[in-house]
């Protein structure tokens, strides 16, 4: 009783005005104290003791039921160990030996500094993720805000747009309040009058098809005179034609579910200062890394860390930003900043930054309500990421969030973190190169012995892993981020250097979608990684030599070689990701669990749709009940439709029955396209279920093992293909060589055997022999034969 | 008498300058008793370990000290050894070599493996100074050429305790000159009898007399360098009426002074009745005379007309390097002691400094065949370095051609291997600035010995090839440098080990300006004990603590305190602060066993076991925790007449200053106890803050009790870091407390932020919270 009374008294005092002031001051004081303690030098045994105890504490906290308190304690403990490492690293491990070593050492230090700063910023952003409840529109539907759905397009295929527009038309909302606009930047006057007549003709054909599509489904077609300011200009041009209260912006390949407005519009009704409701970008196709490593459907998508993790953290600090699509914007607020901003190539984040600077608010609703397509090839994936990197760096240069006075401190940090993140490419490349500098050239890049490394660096790394696993464990598996970062590093660094040299030079490059590859190929983007891979292998060889040549540096060599081995594996996995797997399916089948029925010869056979796309489905039914037939009728209930979808399907494949269950692959024939789209893309619940299915409750090591195995296997596939190619090219070279030698021998033989008989009584000089003339016509043989 | 006096005057007239002072009387030499100075080989070696000579050839060299004061009549080496029973007599032998001359060769016989021999040493070979006595063995198990030089059966072991060098002779009658003072009070005298400090006057000893006595005692001690010394205090008495007057000091009772060197100290008035009337003391005076009663011994007169002049003379006497004239007396007109900075005593290295090896007393040396080269220097006792701080050596050395590739130069610090330099090139090599790093923490407080041990092997095709050892050479140049990194001066007290090794904290200022020496009793025994102790300290510092305060009272200023006195003479306020409570009939003693157990226990345990031990300790009931301060036993008993006690604790008269008390049941016990205490067997092995011994070093026990404190010049950060290292659990607890508090406060702040900015939504919990709405299965 006394205890509770005391707590009550303390709590009451803390809630008083004086207490409210005391709390942040106390927290600041304690924070400074923590930093001061972290900065204390110590003897190694004490440091080992401290690190061991704190790491154990961290693991205990990780194992406990997650609560806001344990989360904070976990973050602070991890922060302490990282700060401790940073102070030691700064004060004890950098010294001048020679210029090359010093430059490398500073580069490595800066890379580590970046990594720690990024880690700490990540902790801050994610300190308290915000979970929002669904807020449905309230009141008379007549009073609901009107919504304009804008679908900007540039060069995407009409087939892709047809699905998106069809789905947009079917979004559940009062029809009088909903307009769908296709904003076509591929059909502008500029495009139609392109000097290249073939391009002009293609643009005209595409524009005509889109107009026809819009007319058919009831959407509106918009275009403009000139392609200015890329996507932002396209949208701003459309704004002059639309007048709805809210704007739902969808990329051409972002197919909305029917309930997207049902889950978002209510927030605008409740908060008049809300300018944005962002929803996750959900992808029904794997990105090239997922596809090439075989990770799709097995692990969470790379984008989920942002949409299912970081956006929640940003939302808490009112810093969730516009991601270009799958977002609702309040028209009135957009008008306040003069439309969509276009100074950078990431118009979305830039617009959000401006509106946050005006004191407006944003929200994030974590329900996947669009289904999009990932870039299909590594090249297009890299194009997309380089644009993001360049754009976020442009924001840092043009509108440095830290200098935006109207932003709160937390918002500044959040925006800065979003831009700062893209400098990972520098750090990642340094981490790849630094150990090789020691192993190859003996550069002293890190002045520490093995024991010190174990006492300071290892606890920091382990703590960072535990904290990252705590923050993102269910949505980001171990090694995945690293693989993605390595893959992007070389190209993003090039893009970033371009921005630093000329901030306004980058242009908006539309990410190619819907590409296909008909065979396995090594991506052209792999070349720099082969170079790095080769350097790493040579460095490891030198490391073996160093092992025996410098026994006094055995501990440093061991640590560096372990690091280099990790690099080798990362590059191996990256090469695996850069081995493009065959991809011929235009429409991607998504897992489903939909009860339906098949009508065959008048009999109604219950079945379950296991996966479905707009082209067809895989259906399971009882082998006894389902007769063998080529044509059937599928009847399946569709969300928000009274009548079930009923369409003829053609059986393309019938698998061997497993027990009583037989699986058949069917193609839709003659079905209402809108109904099929509604079936495939209409229900956000399916996307949520799919997303959840990729998060099995595996432990850290199992998850790491899965990624390790998948990337390792893919790497070996790349090696095998590379070897085949090398063998093939070597074979071609040998063949060419043999052919050349053969021809040379033949020419020599001809010359020696014909000269005496063919030029009787005179010199052959000045009279070319027919064989010689023939040889001259063969470039490879000519110099020798003639000369 | 008059004849002798006339001769002295004549000599004085010839030698002295314009002062025209009468010279001391030169008494006639009397018959002397021969003395035997026996020194075991163990006492001539750095470490008294069994001496084993292996391989086909091996040797050991020791230095035999001979003082010019000693007139030798005979010298012998008594040798006892055991050799391997595999040695063949024809080719195995031991040679005794003195200063390069072979004195004897003895066969090493497998049939008679125990060898006892007495070897006469020609005394003409034993020049004053240090002579090199080499024992060289040649050992073989075969008469064939082909032989395994490293065969394990090739050995001879010399019993270094029973093997003894005996020097027979006696002290020469003295005709002392100031320039020869170092040859009279000579560290080379293994049996130096000690010094009497003689004061005059009937009244109680004054603080000034104590100070003069302490200064001259230090002067004597420093000249005797490392020799354990005995300094007694004698009150000069008037010659008995029936005693024969001496020619030099007719008024002095010389009976108590015979058999020892004597330093007569006091003002001219105080000494007037003792000195010859013709001895004119017209300033700060230092003069040397033979003792009338036994001219083999010295009487040094340190005097002046005033107290200040006596102090000047005593200070001059204490300065061992003072440039004395080649005369029997001198008048000191001014003394300007060197201004020594802190931590600069006795070849002491300091942080952030670069030294050449020549700065440390090393001279370029060529090692032939693998002789060790060593450098001795001192490190401040409170030098506190972090683990990553390194002493950086830049060595310049050269080695001969034709060495085998496994040849190397090994570096040892205080006997512990630190690094090796490969000497692998067959064409020889020269290293300029070869870098070797040694952790700063490897330095011991006080004396350190850095040894370079070459391991040189000639290139040989097989074991049958003849030795080619002429080329086994390595030169280490004295312009090699040593860089001591920047470090803090910081230490935890009390710690008698630091006192023993480096006179810490009393010699931080080598002049003793921060030291107060309090002598609890004015009796000669107590004063003698104090003088012996001060002498020992001066020997260890290498310089006199001439600015230290000496008094019979307790200090009024905030200085480190050194107290010497019997239990009954010690002040109550001092005893009250001591960890070992003593009084006339009561003792309170902390029981030492558990503390010692813990010390030993922790030293040997690895980190994990220490962790486990700490957890176990933490979980144990309070009554069973080993961290207890030990049982306090209070007894109604005196300390007894056999124990001498040393204690160190925080001074009750000044915060963060040390008080070190040496005491015993009575003054006689104290003085004899201190004489034992200053021998290396006690002084060098003191630990903790309470030491106790009886009449021999083997009886020493020690323990640690009471509170500790830190002193030094470390920055607050360094001090905190020091606490971190010493009390890691406190820091761990602090970090955990800060983390929990931060988490709690952070949670409150975030909740408030949430309530303000997001009135509707619910904050997520932990990592799982954010996907709690994701649904567990398909919707349909």
Short mmCIF file of C-alpha atoms in Angstrom, two decimals, chain A residues 267-573:
data_model
loop_
_atom_site.label_atom_id
_atom_site.label_comp_id
_atom_site.label_asym_id
_atom_site.label_seq_id
_atom_site.Cartn_x
_atom_site.Cartn_y
_atom_site.Cartn_z
CA UNK A 267 -8.57 9.35 -41.24
CA UNK A 268 -9.02 12.46 -43.36
CA UNK A 269 -12.48 12.98 -41.93
CA UNK A 270 -11.12 12.81 -38.42
CA UNK A 271 -8.12 15.08 -38.86
CA UNK A 272 -8.45 18.16 -41.00
CA UNK A 273 -4.67 18.78 -40.80
CA UNK A 274 -3.88 15.39 -42.24
CA UNK A 275 -2.34 15.70 -45.70
CA UNK A 276 -1.28 12.13 -46.33
CA UNK A 277 -2.30 8.57 -45.69
CA UNK A 278 0.35 6.27 -47.01
CA UNK A 279 -0.21 2.54 -47.39
CA UNK A 280 2.37 -0.17 -48.06
CA UNK A 281 3.61 -1.04 -51.48
CA UNK A 282 2.87 -4.71 -51.79
CA UNK A 283 4.36 -6.71 -54.61
CA UNK A 284 2.96 -9.79 -56.21
CA UNK A 285 6.13 -10.42 -58.16
CA UNK A 286 9.55 -11.06 -56.74
CA UNK A 287 12.26 -8.56 -57.19
CA UNK A 288 15.29 -9.92 -59.07
CA UNK A 289 17.16 -10.74 -55.89
CA UNK A 290 14.25 -12.68 -54.47
CA UNK A 291 13.71 -14.48 -57.72
CA UNK A 292 17.34 -15.26 -58.42
CA UNK A 293 17.99 -16.44 -54.86
CA UNK A 294 14.67 -18.30 -54.71
CA UNK A 295 13.51 -16.40 -51.64
CA UNK A 296 10.09 -15.18 -52.78
CA UNK A 297 7.25 -16.67 -50.70
CA UNK A 298 9.87 -17.85 -48.17
CA UNK A 299 11.13 -14.68 -46.59
CA UNK A 300 9.65 -11.20 -46.19
CA UNK A 301 10.17 -8.90 -49.11
CA UNK A 302 13.00 -6.39 -48.83
CA UNK A 303 10.50 -3.52 -48.95
CA UNK A 304 8.66 -4.82 -45.90
CA UNK A 305 11.35 -3.54 -43.57
CA UNK A 306 10.38 -0.06 -44.65
CA UNK A 307 6.65 -0.46 -44.95
CA UNK A 308 6.09 -2.83 -42.08
CA UNK A 309 8.73 -1.42 -39.78
CA UNK A 310 10.26 1.95 -40.40
CA UNK A 311 7.06 3.66 -41.56
CA UNK A 312 5.47 2.78 -38.22
CA UNK A 313 8.37 4.47 -36.49
CA UNK A 314 8.17 7.48 -38.79
CA UNK A 315 4.44 7.65 -38.21
CA UNK A 316 4.98 7.95 -34.46
CA UNK A 317 7.13 11.03 -35.04
CA UNK A 318 4.65 12.39 -37.63
CA UNK A 319 7.24 11.85 -40.34
CA UNK A 320 5.70 9.11 -42.44
CA UNK A 321 6.24 10.33 -45.97
CA UNK A 322 4.68 10.01 -49.39
CA UNK A 323 6.14 7.14 -51.36
CA UNK A 324 4.79 8.05 -54.79
CA UNK A 325 1.96 5.57 -54.95
CA UNK A 326 -0.67 3.83 -52.85
CA UNK A 327 -1.23 7.03 -50.96
CA UNK A 328 -4.10 9.45 -50.43
CA UNK A 329 -3.35 13.15 -50.40
CA UNK A 330 -5.59 16.03 -49.45
CA UNK A 331 -5.96 18.21 -52.53
CA UNK A 332 -6.27 21.42 -50.57
CA UNK A 333 -2.92 20.80 -48.88
CA UNK A 334 -1.24 19.90 -52.14
CA UNK A 335 -2.40 23.22 -53.49
CA UNK A 336 -0.82 24.94 -50.51
CA UNK A 337 2.63 23.96 -51.78
CA UNK A 338 1.79 24.54 -55.41
CA UNK A 339 1.29 20.93 -56.36
CA UNK A 340 3.65 18.01 -56.34
CA UNK A 341 7.23 19.19 -55.88
CA UNK A 342 9.64 18.36 -58.63
CA UNK A 343 13.01 19.76 -57.68
CA UNK A 344 14.38 16.30 -57.03
CA UNK A 345 13.75 13.00 -58.73
CA UNK A 346 11.82 11.79 -55.67
CA UNK A 347 8.87 14.10 -55.88
CA UNK A 348 6.96 12.13 -53.29
CA UNK A 349 9.28 12.53 -50.31
CA UNK A 350 10.01 16.12 -51.30
CA UNK A 351 6.31 17.00 -51.30
CA UNK A 352 5.83 15.36 -47.92
CA UNK A 353 8.80 17.27 -46.49
CA UNK A 354 7.30 20.56 -47.62
CA UNK A 355 3.90 19.79 -46.13
CA UNK A 356 5.39 18.57 -42.86
CA UNK A 357 7.28 21.84 -42.79
CA UNK A 358 3.92 23.59 -42.93
CA UNK A 359 2.82 21.73 -39.84
CA UNK A 360 0.58 19.30 -41.64
CA UNK A 361 0.30 15.71 -40.53
CA UNK A 362 0.68 12.33 -42.13
CA UNK A 363 -0.45 8.83 -41.28
CA UNK A 364 0.54 5.36 -42.24
CA UNK A 365 -1.96 2.54 -42.51
CA UNK A 366 -0.24 -0.80 -42.53
CA UNK A 367 -2.61 -2.76 -44.71
CA UNK A 368 -1.40 -3.78 -48.15
CA UNK A 369 -4.04 -2.40 -50.50
CA UNK A 370 -2.16 -2.21 -53.73
CA UNK A 371 -0.43 -5.03 -55.51
CA UNK A 372 2.47 -3.98 -57.63
CA UNK A 373 5.17 -5.41 -59.78
CA UNK A 374 8.80 -5.38 -58.87
CA UNK A 375 11.45 -4.64 -61.47
CA UNK A 376 12.13 -7.86 -63.25
CA UNK A 377 15.84 -7.58 -63.95
CA UNK A 378 18.77 -6.56 -61.86
CA UNK A 379 19.48 -3.72 -64.25
CA UNK A 380 16.00 -2.23 -63.86
CA UNK A 381 16.12 -2.86 -60.11
CA UNK A 382 19.39 -0.95 -59.93
CA UNK A 383 17.95 1.83 -62.08
CA UNK A 384 15.10 2.21 -59.60
CA UNK A 385 17.40 2.23 -56.56
CA UNK A 386 19.87 4.65 -58.07
CA UNK A 387 17.00 7.06 -58.67
CA UNK A 388 15.93 6.75 -55.06
CA UNK A 389 19.48 7.27 -53.84
CA UNK A 390 19.99 10.28 -56.05
CA UNK A 391 16.64 11.75 -55.13
CA UNK A 392 17.11 11.39 -51.40
CA UNK A 393 20.56 12.92 -51.66
CA UNK A 394 19.08 15.78 -53.68
CA UNK A 395 16.65 16.39 -50.84
CA UNK A 396 19.58 16.46 -48.42
CA UNK A 397 21.29 19.03 -50.64
CA UNK A 398 18.35 21.19 -51.70
CA UNK A 399 16.17 20.96 -48.61
CA UNK A 400 18.40 19.77 -45.82
CA UNK A 401 15.88 18.51 -43.27
CA UNK A 402 18.15 19.49 -40.39
CA UNK A 403 17.81 23.12 -41.46
CA UNK A 404 14.04 23.11 -41.84
CA UNK A 405 13.06 25.26 -38.90
CA UNK A 406 9.40 24.35 -39.02
CA UNK A 407 10.09 20.66 -38.59
CA UNK A 408 10.24 19.20 -35.13
CA UNK A 409 13.57 17.81 -33.97
CA UNK A 410 12.26 14.29 -34.38
CA UNK A 411 11.01 15.00 -37.90
CA UNK A 412 14.37 16.46 -38.83
CA UNK A 413 16.11 13.33 -37.65
CA UNK A 414 13.61 11.09 -39.42
CA UNK A 415 13.98 12.85 -42.77
CA UNK A 416 17.73 13.08 -42.34
CA UNK A 417 17.83 9.36 -41.63
CA UNK A 418 15.87 8.64 -44.81
CA UNK A 419 18.39 10.57 -46.88
CA UNK A 420 21.46 9.59 -44.91
CA UNK A 421 20.63 5.91 -45.35
CA UNK A 422 21.59 6.04 -49.00
CA UNK A 423 25.21 6.73 -48.19
CA UNK A 424 25.45 3.05 -47.32
CA UNK A 425 27.02 2.45 -50.71
CA UNK A 426 30.21 4.23 -49.63
CA UNK A 427 30.40 2.31 -46.36
CA UNK A 428 29.63 -1.00 -48.00
CA UNK A 429 32.36 -0.63 -50.60
CA UNK A 430 34.88 0.42 -47.96
CA UNK A 431 34.01 -2.65 -45.91
CA UNK A 432 34.60 -4.76 -49.00
CA UNK A 433 37.94 -3.21 -49.85
CA UNK A 434 39.53 -2.41 -46.47
CA UNK A 435 40.57 -5.93 -45.43
CA UNK A 436 42.08 -6.52 -48.84
CA UNK A 437 44.20 -3.41 -48.35
CA UNK A 438 45.74 -5.00 -45.31
CA UNK A 439 46.11 -8.48 -46.75
CA UNK A 440 47.47 -7.31 -50.08
CA UNK A 441 49.53 -4.29 -49.18
CA UNK A 442 49.94 -4.50 -45.42
CA UNK A 443 48.11 -1.20 -44.89
CA UNK A 444 47.60 -0.57 -41.19
CA UNK A 445 43.94 0.33 -41.29
CA UNK A 446 42.89 -0.63 -37.78
CA UNK A 447 45.41 -0.34 -34.95
CA UNK A 448 44.25 -3.01 -32.58
CA UNK A 449 45.18 -6.49 -31.62
CA UNK A 450 42.92 -9.50 -31.52
CA UNK A 451 42.11 -9.20 -27.84
CA UNK A 452 41.06 -5.58 -28.15
CA UNK A 453 38.96 -6.43 -31.16
CA UNK A 454 37.21 -9.12 -29.19
CA UNK A 455 36.69 -6.84 -26.21
CA UNK A 456 35.24 -3.87 -28.08
CA UNK A 457 34.29 -4.66 -31.66
CA UNK A 458 32.69 -8.04 -31.16
CA UNK A 459 30.27 -6.84 -28.43
CA UNK A 460 29.31 -3.89 -30.63
CA UNK A 461 28.64 -6.13 -33.61
CA UNK A 462 26.70 -8.64 -31.53
CA UNK A 463 24.71 -5.89 -29.83
CA UNK A 464 23.89 -4.35 -33.21
CA UNK A 465 22.71 -7.73 -34.46
CA UNK A 466 20.53 -8.29 -31.43
CA UNK A 467 19.07 -4.78 -31.61
CA UNK A 468 18.43 -5.09 -35.34
CA UNK A 469 16.84 -8.45 -34.78
CA UNK A 470 14.73 -6.89 -32.05
CA UNK A 471 13.62 -4.04 -34.30
CA UNK A 472 13.25 -5.81 -37.61
CA UNK A 473 13.65 -9.49 -36.86
CA UNK A 474 10.29 -10.62 -38.23
CA UNK A 475 10.43 -8.49 -41.34
CA UNK A 476 14.09 -8.42 -42.19
CA UNK A 477 16.07 -11.59 -42.10
CA UNK A 478 19.78 -11.73 -41.40
CA UNK A 479 22.12 -11.01 -44.30
CA UNK A 480 19.29 -9.89 -46.57
CA UNK A 481 19.96 -6.19 -46.14
CA UNK A 482 23.65 -6.72 -46.58
CA UNK A 483 23.17 -8.59 -49.84
CA UNK A 484 20.88 -5.90 -51.20
CA UNK A 485 23.29 -3.18 -50.13
CA UNK A 486 26.29 -4.88 -51.72
CA UNK A 487 24.34 -5.36 -54.92
CA UNK A 488 23.44 -1.69 -55.11
CA UNK A 489 26.64 -0.27 -53.69
CA UNK A 490 28.76 0.17 -56.79
CA UNK A 491 26.00 1.72 -58.87
CA UNK A 492 24.49 3.85 -56.14
CA UNK A 493 27.92 5.25 -55.33
CA UNK A 494 28.32 6.23 -58.96
CA UNK A 495 24.88 7.88 -58.87
CA UNK A 496 25.66 9.66 -55.63
CA UNK A 497 28.95 10.97 -56.92
CA UNK A 498 27.04 12.26 -59.94
CA UNK A 499 24.66 14.14 -57.66
CA UNK A 500 27.50 15.52 -55.56
CA UNK A 501 29.24 16.78 -58.68
CA UNK A 502 26.10 18.19 -60.23
CA UNK A 503 23.06 18.06 -57.93
CA UNK A 504 20.54 18.90 -60.63
CA UNK A 505 21.83 16.56 -63.28
CA UNK A 506 19.91 13.35 -62.48
CA UNK A 507 16.76 12.86 -64.50
CA UNK A 508 13.70 10.81 -63.66
CA UNK A 509 14.26 7.32 -65.02
CA UNK A 510 11.08 5.30 -65.08
CA UNK A 511 11.58 1.86 -63.61
CA UNK A 512 10.94 -0.72 -66.34
CA UNK A 513 8.13 -3.12 -65.41
CA UNK A 514 6.76 -6.28 -66.96
CA UNK A 515 10.01 -7.35 -68.58
CA UNK A 516 10.58 -11.01 -69.25
CA UNK A 517 13.66 -13.14 -69.76
CA UNK A 518 13.44 -16.37 -71.67
CA UNK A 519 16.65 -17.91 -70.38
CA UNK A 520 19.03 -17.82 -67.45
CA UNK A 521 21.67 -15.18 -68.00
CA UNK A 522 24.43 -13.45 -66.10
CA UNK A 523 23.38 -9.89 -65.51
CA UNK A 524 25.58 -7.32 -67.19
CA UNK A 525 25.63 -5.58 -63.81
CA UNK A 526 27.81 -8.39 -62.44
CA UNK A 527 31.11 -7.17 -63.89
CA UNK A 528 32.29 -4.97 -61.00
CA UNK A 529 31.43 -7.71 -58.55
CA UNK A 530 33.57 -10.18 -60.44
CA UNK A 531 36.42 -7.73 -60.09
CA UNK A 532 35.78 -7.41 -56.37
CA UNK A 533 35.43 -11.16 -56.09
CA UNK A 534 38.78 -11.68 -57.78
CA UNK A 535 40.48 -9.11 -55.57
CA UNK A 536 39.02 -10.78 -52.51
CA UNK A 537 40.27 -14.19 -53.60
CA UNK A 538 43.76 -12.87 -54.21
CA UNK A 539 43.67 -11.08 -50.85
CA UNK A 540 42.73 -14.31 -49.12
CA UNK A 541 45.62 -16.03 -50.83
CA UNK A 542 47.90 -13.30 -49.57
CA UNK A 543 46.33 -13.75 -46.16
CA UNK A 544 47.46 -17.37 -46.10
CA UNK A 545 50.95 -16.21 -46.95
CA UNK A 546 50.80 -13.54 -44.24
CA UNK A 547 49.69 -16.18 -41.77
CA UNK A 548 53.01 -17.91 -42.11
CA UNK A 549 55.22 -14.94 -42.95
CA UNK A 550 54.13 -12.72 -40.06
CA UNK A 551 53.44 -14.95 -37.09
CA UNK A 552 53.64 -11.90 -34.83
CA UNK A 553 50.50 -10.56 -36.48
CA UNK A 554 48.60 -13.80 -36.38
CA UNK A 555 45.64 -12.38 -34.49
CA UNK A 556 45.25 -9.42 -36.85
CA UNK A 557 45.62 -11.67 -39.87
CA UNK A 558 43.05 -14.08 -38.47
CA UNK A 559 40.51 -11.33 -37.84
CA UNK A 560 41.10 -9.77 -41.23
CA UNK A 561 40.83 -13.08 -43.02
CA UNK A 562 37.59 -13.85 -41.22
CA UNK A 563 36.31 -10.48 -42.37
CA UNK A 564 37.54 -11.14 -45.91
CA UNK A 565 35.89 -14.56 -45.91
CA UNK A 566 32.62 -12.87 -44.97
CA UNK A 567 33.17 -10.46 -47.85
CA UNK A 568 33.84 -13.36 -50.17
CA UNK A 569 30.60 -14.95 -49.15
CA UNK A 570 28.70 -11.68 -49.62
CA UNK A 571 30.14 -11.24 -53.07
CA UNK A 572 29.40 -14.87 -53.83
CA UNK A 573 25.78 -14.32 -52.81
#
